[in-house]
XYZ file of C-alpha atoms in Angstrom:
329
model
C 45.865 -47.315 15.379
C 45.644 -44.724 18.063
C 46.879 -41.914 16.290
C 44.767 -43.337 13.421
C 41.528 -42.639 15.561
C 43.228 -39.303 16.878
C 42.707 -38.171 13.224
C 39.408 -39.670 12.541
C 37.984 -38.429 15.971
C 39.457 -35.002 14.702
C 38.081 -35.187 10.423
C 34.621 -36.059 12.559
C 35.100 -32.937 14.591
C 35.451 -30.864 11.852
C 32.346 -31.631 9.529
C 30.431 -31.668 12.269
C 31.388 -27.942 12.886
C 31.564 -27.662 9.648
C 27.966 -28.899 8.806
C 26.549 -26.551 12.061
C 27.975 -23.437 10.432
C 26.726 -24.311 7.401
C 23.253 -24.982 8.573
C 23.320 -21.702 10.830
C 24.823 -19.715 7.588
C 21.743 -21.210 5.395
C 19.296 -20.290 8.338
C 20.680 -16.704 8.324
C 20.407 -16.063 4.990
C 16.500 -17.617 4.354
C 15.456 -15.922 7.518
C 16.871 -12.273 5.737
C 15.483 -13.619 2.152
C 11.603 -14.223 3.902
C 12.002 -10.741 5.783
C 12.792 -9.159 2.672
C 9.603 -11.170 0.710
C 7.925 -10.073 3.646
C 9.059 -6.493 3.381
C 8.520 -6.185 -0.132
C 4.484 -7.652 -0.221
C 4.202 -5.198 2.809
C 5.134 -2.094 1.121
C 4.475 -2.456 -2.094
C 1.888 -5.335 -3.032
C -0.824 -6.552 -0.521
C -3.646 -3.924 0.964
C -4.300 -4.107 4.799
C -7.674 -3.940 6.830
C -10.890 -2.171 5.134
C -12.038 0.256 7.259
C -15.696 -0.963 7.498
C -13.991 -3.072 10.011
C -13.999 -0.279 12.380
C -17.329 1.018 11.832
C -16.751 3.257 8.719
C -20.009 4.093 6.705
C -21.999 2.879 9.867
C -22.045 5.399 12.027
C -19.231 5.741 13.890
C -16.775 8.296 14.433
C -13.052 8.766 14.121
C -11.231 11.100 16.951
C -8.326 13.069 15.457
C -6.252 15.324 18.080
C -4.076 18.334 16.037
C -6.492 18.099 13.588
C -6.768 21.623 11.907
C -3.136 21.431 9.840
C -1.209 18.827 8.280
C -1.050 15.092 9.160
C -3.829 15.910 11.386
C -6.009 17.350 8.692
C -5.432 14.925 6.241
C -6.559 12.214 8.414
C -9.539 13.631 9.441
C -10.420 14.593 5.745
C -9.769 10.971 4.625
C -11.125 9.353 7.687
C -14.657 11.547 6.671
C -14.112 10.565 3.172
C -14.283 6.794 4.422
C -17.524 7.231 5.857
C -16.641 8.277 9.548
C -18.201 10.925 11.329
C -15.900 13.222 12.535
C -14.477 14.917 15.999
C -11.449 17.184 15.653
C -9.635 18.319 18.614
C -7.459 21.342 18.573
C -6.133 24.873 19.945
C -8.639 27.249 17.210
C -12.019 27.596 17.402
C -12.594 29.180 14.414
C -9.814 26.728 12.525
C -11.946 23.753 14.264
C -15.105 25.625 13.140
C -14.234 26.161 9.832
C -12.523 22.630 8.608
C -15.526 21.471 10.473
C -18.121 23.006 8.214
C -15.977 22.006 4.959
C -16.085 18.644 6.271
C -20.123 18.313 6.216
C -20.116 19.688 3.171
C -17.658 17.932 1.620
C -18.193 14.452 3.009
C -21.921 14.798 4.081
C -20.364 13.418 8.058
C -21.453 14.637 10.735
C -18.706 16.531 13.101
C -18.295 17.744 16.195
C -15.211 20.153 17.309
C -13.478 20.878 20.872
C -10.853 23.806 21.234
C -8.417 22.604 23.337
C -4.621 23.450 24.424
C -3.225 19.894 24.924
C 0.113 21.628 26.281
C -2.011 22.733 29.428
C -2.425 20.658 32.417
C -5.934 21.613 32.500
C -8.384 18.892 34.193
C -11.606 20.689 33.270
C -10.398 20.862 29.700
C -10.276 16.738 29.546
C -13.651 16.633 31.750
C -15.048 18.668 28.970
C -13.986 16.231 26.446
C -15.044 13.280 27.854
C -18.495 14.674 27.758
C -18.460 15.078 24.708
C -17.328 11.578 23.991
C -19.546 10.030 26.242
C -22.072 9.038 23.868
C -19.983 8.989 20.815
C -19.325 5.320 18.954
C -15.706 6.206 18.535
C -14.015 3.604 15.681
C -10.543 5.395 14.801
C -8.498 7.322 17.493
C -5.506 9.528 15.896
C -2.781 10.448 18.294
C -1.564 13.041 15.926
C -1.015 16.096 18.023
C 2.769 16.383 18.597
C 5.468 19.105 19.343
C 9.236 19.058 18.902
C 12.144 21.652 19.157
C 12.447 24.338 17.008
C 15.892 23.341 15.530
C 17.824 20.734 16.624
C 19.573 22.333 19.847
C 21.752 20.521 22.690
C 19.607 19.353 25.658
C 21.148 21.713 28.262
C 20.312 25.067 25.791
C 16.565 24.338 25.307
C 14.182 26.283 27.818
C 12.409 24.543 30.366
C 9.315 24.992 29.329
C 9.936 23.928 26.116
C 11.195 20.484 27.310
C 7.792 20.779 29.684
C 5.134 21.176 26.950
C 6.778 17.896 25.070
C 6.401 15.727 27.404
C 2.928 17.412 28.059
C 2.039 16.886 24.176
C 3.760 14.136 23.394
C 2.873 11.990 25.965
C 0.653 12.971 28.653
C -2.432 13.839 26.172
C -1.735 10.557 24.342
C -2.459 9.292 27.055
C -5.376 10.798 28.727
C -7.196 11.000 25.365
C -6.983 7.175 24.712
C -7.799 6.863 28.538
C -11.269 8.602 27.588
C -11.612 6.900 24.091
C -10.649 3.117 24.794
C -13.275 1.855 27.413
C -16.016 2.577 25.071
C -13.784 0.624 22.206
C -13.447 -2.098 24.829
C -17.052 -2.419 25.483
C -17.872 -2.821 21.562
C -14.982 -5.130 21.009
C -14.101 -2.361 17.942
C -11.712 0.251 17.605
C -8.597 1.030 15.843
C -5.758 3.914 17.794
C -3.243 5.753 15.629
C -0.230 6.953 17.277
C 1.887 9.043 15.555
C 5.533 8.199 15.829
C 8.850 9.078 14.463
C 12.081 7.753 13.488
C 13.857 10.102 16.063
C 11.602 7.089 18.633
C 13.475 4.151 16.608
C 16.823 6.244 16.531
C 18.175 8.241 19.520
C 18.630 11.726 18.580
C 20.885 13.798 19.418
C 20.219 17.898 19.711
C 16.395 16.566 19.776
C 16.728 14.223 22.787
C 13.178 15.140 24.309
C 11.131 15.137 21.352
C 13.858 11.701 20.716
C 12.635 10.402 23.977
C 9.362 11.374 23.928
C 8.457 9.470 20.584
C 10.659 5.998 22.447
C 8.099 6.347 24.894
C 5.422 5.962 22.487
C 6.635 3.249 20.825
C 6.805 1.367 23.896
C 3.445 1.948 25.241
C 1.703 1.749 21.759
C 3.211 -1.424 21.541
C 2.578 -2.834 25.238
C -1.102 -1.341 24.896
C -1.684 -3.075 21.537
C -0.892 -6.605 23.534
C -2.922 -5.633 26.041
C -6.280 -4.500 24.111
C -5.497 -7.070 20.825
C -7.945 -9.994 22.472
C -10.126 -6.904 23.448
C -10.901 -6.093 19.308
C -8.890 -3.417 19.606
C -5.715 -2.563 17.100
C -3.336 -0.148 18.208
C -0.599 0.816 16.061
C 2.677 2.371 15.892
C 2.859 5.264 12.799
C 6.516 5.356 12.814
C 7.455 8.568 10.654
C 9.958 10.130 8.849
C 9.895 13.452 7.464
C 6.721 14.972 5.959
C 5.804 18.378 4.336
C 4.456 20.006 7.398
C 4.592 23.233 9.565
C 6.551 21.357 12.377
C 8.693 19.712 9.667
C 9.273 23.356 8.105
C 9.481 21.482 5.093
C 7.824 22.732 2.026
C 8.831 20.616 -1.199
C 7.865 17.338 -1.592
C 10.260 14.692 -2.431
C 10.466 11.340 -2.849
C 11.558 11.017 0.913
C 9.461 13.481 1.772
C 6.053 13.364 0.539
C 2.917 15.538 1.022
C 0.168 15.051 3.895
C -2.395 13.934 1.871
C 0.455 11.082 0.285
C 1.382 10.186 3.241
C -2.176 9.659 5.402
C -3.260 7.688 2.096
C -0.318 5.601 2.364
C -1.109 4.929 6.768
C -5.240 4.155 5.505
C -4.010 1.694 3.308
C -1.508 -0.570 5.267
C -3.668 -1.251 8.395
C -2.952 -4.415 10.027
C -0.268 -5.389 8.109
C 3.089 -5.204 10.059
C 1.317 -5.431 13.401
C 1.709 -2.677 16.541
C 4.662 -0.934 14.625
C 4.083 0.173 11.194
C 6.202 2.272 8.706
C 3.881 2.287 5.982
C 5.063 5.208 3.147
C 7.099 3.277 1.224
C 10.288 4.973 1.221
C 10.430 5.537 4.252
C 9.970 2.274 5.065
C 13.139 1.221 2.642
C 14.817 3.375 4.949
C 13.901 1.564 8.065
C 14.746 -1.793 6.161
C 18.118 -0.450 4.961
C 18.632 0.975 9.297
C 17.967 -2.471 10.715
C 21.341 -4.166 9.547
C 23.660 -0.656 10.560
C 25.186 -0.656 13.815
C 23.171 1.618 15.925
C 26.376 3.970 16.788
C 26.760 4.477 13.180
C 23.573 5.749 12.723
C 23.384 7.589 16.160
C 26.449 9.275 15.253
C 24.929 10.237 11.708
C 22.230 11.752 13.239
C 24.056 13.958 15.385
C 26.031 15.307 12.582
C 23.015 15.424 10.561
C 21.248 17.487 13.124
C 24.360 19.470 13.465
C 24.027 20.746 9.619
C 20.598 21.441 10.137
C 21.198 23.860 13.566
C 23.689 25.379 11.146
C 21.832 26.160 8.035
C 18.494 27.367 10.231
C 20.477 29.778 12.617
C 22.012 31.348 8.848
C 18.752 31.508 7.000
C 17.216 32.782 10.533
C 20.623 35.592 10.337
C 19.247 36.577 6.924
C 15.784 36.719 7.854
C 17.156 39.644 10.738
C 19.013 41.061 8.291
C 16.458 41.996 5.554
C 13.716 42.727 8.545
C 16.285 45.548 9.497
C 16.290 46.965 6.017
C 13.091 47.410 5.644
């Protein structure tokens, strides 16, 4: 009888374990399935917030840093098209003036410009920007200005000034500009802040260590700021970006994975609010990010290191060819 009871107990225990494992497995499969459905809806079907929520067509302003080229220029143009007045900030006053005139003519919006070198630790420059912003109803801030390494390079071979510039532009300038604008957004209980991030911030990127670290900072900072400001009517999003055709990426030809700035910015503005405080809005970038979430991080880091070694090798060969051609001339 005792042996029979023991066997029955073991069988019962085995059944409980099997049922538990089956339930856990079903929950995992269901969770993955639901996340995949959510990914498909957010990436291909659903539309984001209407920009009117942030003051488009109501006299509000959009502020865009690094606005005379590439992604920043597209943000300024598409936000003007949506009905925002535009304040653009970059280094070259000549480029700013020409672009502001173009925006006024094309979209019949008001514009302001501010020439500033975001790599400089110049308190007077930010005081001047504060004066311009003081009486503006800013509905949108696009923290686009950024700096990367010229090419993938080992940390110890990068000049110290380059490390300092990356930190000053990607981190400190972003904080300083946001600090000027956020109080007004809170008082109006309306605002959108878009911080341009990078896959290099989501994945530790060897040979781009300081740039990668600066973008990782933006990810954490943006998500923390979003939690603070959301109850006060201000939305904050880190825009996770892979390669885009631009002078920074040094890529000139668009592909399915590497869009033109106009295509990329259109996808960002059409998906506002769908993915919370961390968004990968462009569809191929989203697919890549989703796939990477199932891959061990150690493998991704190793792959990234090998990729960057290859990019550096090709960049150095190109530099050698250009130097040889220049000597012939």
